[in-house]
């Protein structure tokens, strides 16, 4: 009777016992540098108990490449199991280089900093890479301008090389097209303040600019022989309703008779629209453009630009200005 009682107690005790959690781990686990691990890749679900999950991983640094030994804790909700595992962290992502333009166009003689065309140089995990003025072995980028000569017309290739902290290297290039500097042909300056005197004799004591002055060689108030035919604007002509008197620029209101706009001064700038600033030389315009493009507080920071001439009323180069590329 006592034996039966002990046997019954033993059976009850065994029924309450639980077996150890059965987990089969996968071999050759590889994860990407800087990325969280997907815990379901650690176990072979078909060969493990149901509802097994990873509750904790100790000793894993996802921001360090190489083989790492870690301790993993598994659970099914009621049972737990700790196992040692080996995980390899690899960096297979390359830096990404982006340009503002694939082709940059300049006029010969313009100053140009190739860095102005760099939009971003980034590592997918570590972010922006720093610029270096010489070849870098890791964690930065440098620029090889090749044979770029902004004073000589031609097409040049600029190479950009980038390396991340783990030595992955990327490269990209853009072109710089240098155009021949436009030569502005000189325009002959107008004579006699812009009024031709081909029909007006130069009589001693008489101004060439006043074609309506009576000739001193004629008696009384007789008109100069060159003015026998009344000018269209001559208010003395019968039937002429024009209020402007004929004669020189002071009489008809023209400040620059040979200019595009004769009623504006000859040195007036007519094509300023779209420009920024007025500079005496193209070098001064380029220097100020570079200063603004590299100033983080400037609205033109990292914007592309070119410097070009401003023409006056008689098509002469009067000054220079900056044209900003605000679309990039």
Steps between C-alpha positions, in 0.01 A plus 500: 500500500783735591679414174195592299475833683866586426458399138200731466691797650795434266272500196344830601846651546618381159191641334599845634855469368591688182762402244783732390427747216614357168657762269705439184709802402609587146863506395684770303289794616598820313342842560555838335707767674286751688174306452292332770501121495186310404469257788315238299817432298676363808300178535378217283128517577428155351747330735414702812208500743195699403461867595873542565625858480813697586463700820853641529833524316810591699840605364394603148626832353333566164731800438813288503588271211645155553417172677339536843412242766168578667270349760138456391206429729205311348153452649162351421322691775548246778850366440830674421828387352836676458738414217831634370498601133737649243377791285692671217442874443586613146488840327396456137349848441709754308502880542254697287624803301252756362572807283300816443569475126650233276641771272628838619552774241745787549639787297876497459667701774233443765611379840333175605513277807411142405357443849213734414352222284498241782149450633562217750755229573350259752539155647162323536571431869749758624364801309699788347864437412754779557689666213876453481736693274709186446439130442332344802514138614167497686208703628516793256512613137737690276482654152733442205460795262726337242616747236225754567611844377231766527709736287501269198194396301424128502313218673649362821409211731499539879512180709374464858618209715334407831583239766295406805634413844535134401688568176219459246581729206273673248581738217303726266579776251357812341612711206612862487459672164710816464382722216709752314472847642277715283686789341286812480588699190551868581235739372629827357424789730254755362641839401370838611312345791328251275389732213670466165635826358550370147249754370605784727801710403734599781485875473731694726310641795209258450427184708480174303224379733254770400386436145236773519744787562516748217820502295710801587611522137146572386353844524236575759324194640527285190494127580803271464502332161505161666161565655308601190271199534315516833555206734200283579509616859547867412219681676541786256385284205144553394258227597746321727325403827811353671584677824864379508743743339753375248867508584738341745432260790427784740228633273319173415542333841730223377785426741663232284380518136690184397392296803233231522296747704601847374324670789727335759872573560751307291645333811160390636474122569200353316524122569528483879188282543579174682841608624628544852721799572710718272878451501779685316680177398404137442753399766319711760168340404644146526663573835175629649308207350735249662473682831119485496491137379720388791326709768251284691303810600468614139178425303734385221687241709619210282319648196663488160573827320669664206633852453427686181520844336245781512480698176429871476285695258757482216570129555828545687580297812422742782530270806451139620238320707423160659233266363388243761368153422205495742343180357755269661 
